[in-house]
Structures are given as structure tokens and as C-alpha cells.
Coordinates of C-alpha atoms in Angstrom, one line a residue:
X1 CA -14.4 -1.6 19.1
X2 CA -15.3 1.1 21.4
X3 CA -17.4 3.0 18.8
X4 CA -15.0 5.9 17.7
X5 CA -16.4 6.8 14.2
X6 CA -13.2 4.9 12.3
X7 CA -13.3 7.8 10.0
X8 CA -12.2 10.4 12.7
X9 CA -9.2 7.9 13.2
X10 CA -8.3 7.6 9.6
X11 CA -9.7 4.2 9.1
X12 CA -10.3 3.2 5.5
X13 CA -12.5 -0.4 5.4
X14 CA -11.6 -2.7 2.6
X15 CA -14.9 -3.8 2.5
X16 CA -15.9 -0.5 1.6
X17 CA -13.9 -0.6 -1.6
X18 CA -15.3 -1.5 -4.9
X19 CA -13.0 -3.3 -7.5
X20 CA -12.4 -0.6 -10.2
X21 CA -10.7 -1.8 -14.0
X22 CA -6.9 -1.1 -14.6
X23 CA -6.2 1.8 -17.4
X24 CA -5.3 -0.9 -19.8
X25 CA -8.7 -3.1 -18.7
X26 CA -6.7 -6.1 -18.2
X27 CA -7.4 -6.6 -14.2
X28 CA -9.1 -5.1 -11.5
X29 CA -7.8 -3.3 -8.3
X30 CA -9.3 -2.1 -4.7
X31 CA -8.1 1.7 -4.4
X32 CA -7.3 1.7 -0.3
X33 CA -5.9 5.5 0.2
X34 CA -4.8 8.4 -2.0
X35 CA -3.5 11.9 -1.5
X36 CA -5.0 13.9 -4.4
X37 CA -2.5 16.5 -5.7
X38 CA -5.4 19.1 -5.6
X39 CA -9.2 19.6 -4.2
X40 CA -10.6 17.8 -7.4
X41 CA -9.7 16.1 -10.2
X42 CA -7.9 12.6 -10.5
X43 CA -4.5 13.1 -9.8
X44 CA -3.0 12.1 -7.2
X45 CA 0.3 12.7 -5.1
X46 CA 0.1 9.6 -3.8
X47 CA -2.0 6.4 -4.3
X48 CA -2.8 2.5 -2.6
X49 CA -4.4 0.1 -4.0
X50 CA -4.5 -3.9 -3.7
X51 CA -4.9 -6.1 -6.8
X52 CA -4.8 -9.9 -7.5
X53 CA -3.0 -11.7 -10.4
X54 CA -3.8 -14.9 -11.3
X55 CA -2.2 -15.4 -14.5
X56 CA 1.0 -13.5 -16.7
X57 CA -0.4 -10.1 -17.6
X58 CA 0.4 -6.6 -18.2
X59 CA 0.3 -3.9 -16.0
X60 CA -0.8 -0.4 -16.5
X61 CA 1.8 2.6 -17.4
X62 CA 1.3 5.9 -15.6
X63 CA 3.3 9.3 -17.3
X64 CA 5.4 10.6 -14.6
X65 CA 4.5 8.0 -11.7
X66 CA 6.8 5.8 -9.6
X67 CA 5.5 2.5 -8.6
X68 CA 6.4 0.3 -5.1
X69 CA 4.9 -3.2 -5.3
X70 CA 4.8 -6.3 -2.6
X71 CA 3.5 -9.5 -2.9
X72 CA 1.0 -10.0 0.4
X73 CA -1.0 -13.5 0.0
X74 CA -0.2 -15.9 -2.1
X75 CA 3.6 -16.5 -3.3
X76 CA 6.1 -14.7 -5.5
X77 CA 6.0 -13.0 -8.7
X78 CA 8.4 -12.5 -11.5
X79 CA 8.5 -8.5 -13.0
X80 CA 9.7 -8.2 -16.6
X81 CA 10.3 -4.5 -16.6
X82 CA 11.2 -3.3 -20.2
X83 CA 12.5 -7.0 -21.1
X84 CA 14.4 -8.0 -17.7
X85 CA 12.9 -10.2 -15.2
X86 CA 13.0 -9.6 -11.6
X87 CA 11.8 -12.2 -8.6
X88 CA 9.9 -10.6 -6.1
X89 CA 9.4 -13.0 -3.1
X90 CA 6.1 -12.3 -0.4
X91 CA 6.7 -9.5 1.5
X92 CA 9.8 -7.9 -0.7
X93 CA 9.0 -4.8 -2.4
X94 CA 10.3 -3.6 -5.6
X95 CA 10.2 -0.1 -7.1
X96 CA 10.1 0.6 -10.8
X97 CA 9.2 3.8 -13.1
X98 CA 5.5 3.5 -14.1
X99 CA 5.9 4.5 -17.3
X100 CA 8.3 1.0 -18.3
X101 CA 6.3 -2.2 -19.9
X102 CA 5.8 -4.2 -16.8
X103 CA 4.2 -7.7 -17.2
X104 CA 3.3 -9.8 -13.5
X105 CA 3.6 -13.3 -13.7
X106 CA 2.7 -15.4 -10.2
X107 CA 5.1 -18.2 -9.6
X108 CA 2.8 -20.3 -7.5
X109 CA -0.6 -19.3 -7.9
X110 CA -3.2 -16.0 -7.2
X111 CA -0.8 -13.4 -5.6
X112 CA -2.3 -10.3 -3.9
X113 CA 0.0 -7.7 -4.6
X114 CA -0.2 -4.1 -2.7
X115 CA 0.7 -1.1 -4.6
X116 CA 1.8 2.5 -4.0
X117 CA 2.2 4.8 -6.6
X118 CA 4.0 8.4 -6.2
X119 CA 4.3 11.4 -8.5
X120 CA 7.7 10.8 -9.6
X121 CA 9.1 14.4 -8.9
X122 CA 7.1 14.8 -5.5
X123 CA 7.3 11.6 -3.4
X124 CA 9.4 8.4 -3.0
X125 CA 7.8 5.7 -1.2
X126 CA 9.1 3.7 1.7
X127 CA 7.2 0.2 2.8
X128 CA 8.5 -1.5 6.0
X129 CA 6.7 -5.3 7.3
X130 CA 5.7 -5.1 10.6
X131 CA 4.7 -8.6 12.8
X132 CA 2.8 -7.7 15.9
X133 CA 3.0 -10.4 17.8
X134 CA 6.5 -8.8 18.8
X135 CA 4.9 -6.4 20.3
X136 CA 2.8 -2.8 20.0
X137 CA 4.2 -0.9 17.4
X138 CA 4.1 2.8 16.9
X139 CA 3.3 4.8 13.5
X140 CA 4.3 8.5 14.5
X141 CA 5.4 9.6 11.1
X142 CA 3.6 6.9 8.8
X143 CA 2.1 8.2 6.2
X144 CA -0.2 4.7 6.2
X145 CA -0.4 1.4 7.9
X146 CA -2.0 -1.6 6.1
X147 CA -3.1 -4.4 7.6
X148 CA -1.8 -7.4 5.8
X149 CA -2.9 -10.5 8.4
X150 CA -4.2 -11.2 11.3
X151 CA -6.2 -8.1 13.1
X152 CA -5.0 -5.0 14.9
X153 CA -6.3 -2.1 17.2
X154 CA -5.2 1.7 16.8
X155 CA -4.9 3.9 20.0
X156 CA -5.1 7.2 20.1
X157 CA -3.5 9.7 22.9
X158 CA -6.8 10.2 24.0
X159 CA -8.2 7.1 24.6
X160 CA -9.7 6.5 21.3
X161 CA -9.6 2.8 19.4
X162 CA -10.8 1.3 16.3
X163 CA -10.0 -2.4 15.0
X164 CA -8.3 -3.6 11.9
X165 CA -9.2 -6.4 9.4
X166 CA -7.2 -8.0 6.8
X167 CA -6.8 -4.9 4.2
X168 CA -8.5 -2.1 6.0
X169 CA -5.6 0.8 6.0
X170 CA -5.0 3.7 8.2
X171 CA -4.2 6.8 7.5
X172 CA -3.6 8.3 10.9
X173 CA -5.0 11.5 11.8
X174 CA -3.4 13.5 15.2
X175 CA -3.0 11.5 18.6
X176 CA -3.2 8.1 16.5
X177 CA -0.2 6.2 17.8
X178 CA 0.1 2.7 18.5
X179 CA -0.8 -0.3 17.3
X180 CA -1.3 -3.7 18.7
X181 CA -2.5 -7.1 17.6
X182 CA -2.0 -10.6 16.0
X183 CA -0.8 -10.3 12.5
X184 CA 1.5 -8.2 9.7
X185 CA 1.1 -4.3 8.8
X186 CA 2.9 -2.9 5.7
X187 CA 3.7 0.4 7.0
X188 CA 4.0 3.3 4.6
X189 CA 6.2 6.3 4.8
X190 CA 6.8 8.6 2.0
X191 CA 9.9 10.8 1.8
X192 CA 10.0 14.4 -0.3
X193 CA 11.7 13.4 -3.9
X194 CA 14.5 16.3 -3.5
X195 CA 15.5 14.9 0.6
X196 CA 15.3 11.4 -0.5
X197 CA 18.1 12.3 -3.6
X198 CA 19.8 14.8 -1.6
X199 CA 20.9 11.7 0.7
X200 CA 20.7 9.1 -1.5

């Protein structure tokens, strides 16, 4: 890295993150971004997190949240939502209304599933797999990038870089542009609730 402070970049590290309980105390998660829907307080108008599920268990309910999960290491999961199961194979996503009775069950082991949460009425999100060994890959208009495998580098406009690890997310600030590396990002876009049903 060519010592940009990674915060002036966006850079959030995963190492930084401390595992904090669910609501409902039955697992752990690593928050890696969040948009707060004011200057204090917890809510949120957007949130990312990473949490791994070793065996069948329930998953938190949120009033008036939207959830869009994606199995990252590990294999696939089954989703009961309110009594019907849904397969969710690695790298799929699958949206469902937070406030449902969700329980995760892994089909072949730990899974690491990533998470974004939206305020229902404010934000849909959007979550697109990106290999880089395809080539450099631009994120004008992401709302986040995640690195999933491998590593990465962000460029900037003006010259600037920082380097991505498995997990550490980006939340570009201006001139960030272009990424390059070795493994999979989980880009994130989030579309206003009213133009995302308007066209729907």
C-alpha cells in the first residue's frame, strides 16, 4: 500500500471489527458498514454485517427492516421463512422481510453468510459477484464493495491506493474508482424504495 490513510478512501478493516451478539443472543456477527438514519442513535438506513452459522438456528427479526443475505465461504443454506424452505446456494442472494421467522440451516458445514439490511420504506438493496481476475472493475455508483476472496487494490482519480483483505469493505468516498486484484467482491448498490417499485 502506498500509505493513503484507508479511512480517507473509505476502507473499513475486518480486523477492526469486534463480534457483537444477535438481538435474540443466539449467534454473533462482525458489523462491516452502516448508514445511520440520523447523527446518533442506533438506527440505521442501511447496515453490513458478516456472520457464521454452524448449526440450524434462528435469526433475529427487525420491525420494518428488509434483509439481503448470501452465502460467501462455506456451502449452501436452507431459509425457512415463516414455514417454507428456500435453498440458497454460495454466492446467490436472497431477500426476505426481517420481521418473518427465519431459521438458517448450513447444508454442508460452517457457512459465512454476508448480510445487508435496509429500512424497508427507504432502501432496496442490490448485491452483484464480481471475479477480478477478469479484469479491473469499476464501482462509480456502489454504495459498497466487499471483498469476498482473494485481495484487491482501490484507485483513486488522483493517484491514491489502499489494499483489500478478505472481508475488509469499501465504502468509496469521491475519486475512488477502480478496482483490481485476484479474488471476488460483493458489490453493493442500493436503490430508493419508491424508484425501485416505480419500475418494478
Amino acid at each position: 500500500m502506498n500509505g493513503t490513510p484507508t479511512d480517507r478512501l473509505g476502507v473499513e478493516r475486518f480486523a477492526d471489527k469486534a463480534p457483537r451478539p444477535w438481538n435474540n443472543g443466539h449467534g454473533s456477527t462482525r458489523e462491516l458498514a452502516r448508514r445511520l438514519l440520523g447523527v446518533v442513535g442506533p438506527d440505521f438506513v442501511w447496515r453490513i454485517s458478516v456472520a457464521e452459522v454452524t448449526d440450524e438456528v434462528e435469526l433475529s427479526t427487525f420491525h420494518g427492516v428488509q434483509r439481503t443475505v448470501m452465502p460467501v465461504h462455506g456451502g449452501g443454506m436452507t431459509l425457512d421463512v415463516d414455514g417454507v424452505a428456500h435453498t440458497v446456494a454460495p454466492f446467490e442472494t436472497f431477500r426476505f422481510d426481517a420481521e418473518a421467522r427465519v431459521f438458517a440451516r448450513p447444508d454442508d458445514g460452517a457457512v459465512q453468510i454476508l448480510n445487508v439490511m435496509t429500512k424497508s420504506a427507504r432502501m432496496v438493496a442490490h448485491i452483484d459477484v464480481v471475479d477480478l481476475r477478469v479484469g479491473a472493475h469499476s464501482i462509480a455508483g456502489a454504495t459498497s464493495w466487499v471483498q469476498l476472496t482473494g485481495s484487491a487494490s482501490v484507485h483513486t482519480t488522483d493517484d491514491r491506493q489502499a489494499d483489500l483483505a478478505p472481508l475488509d469493505t469499501l465504502v468509496p468516498r469521491p475519486r475512488v474508482r477502480v478496482l483490481h486484484g485476484t479474488g471476488r467482491g460483493a458489490v453493493v448498490r442500493m436503490t430508493n424504495y419508491r424508484a425501485y417499485h416505480a419500475t418494478a
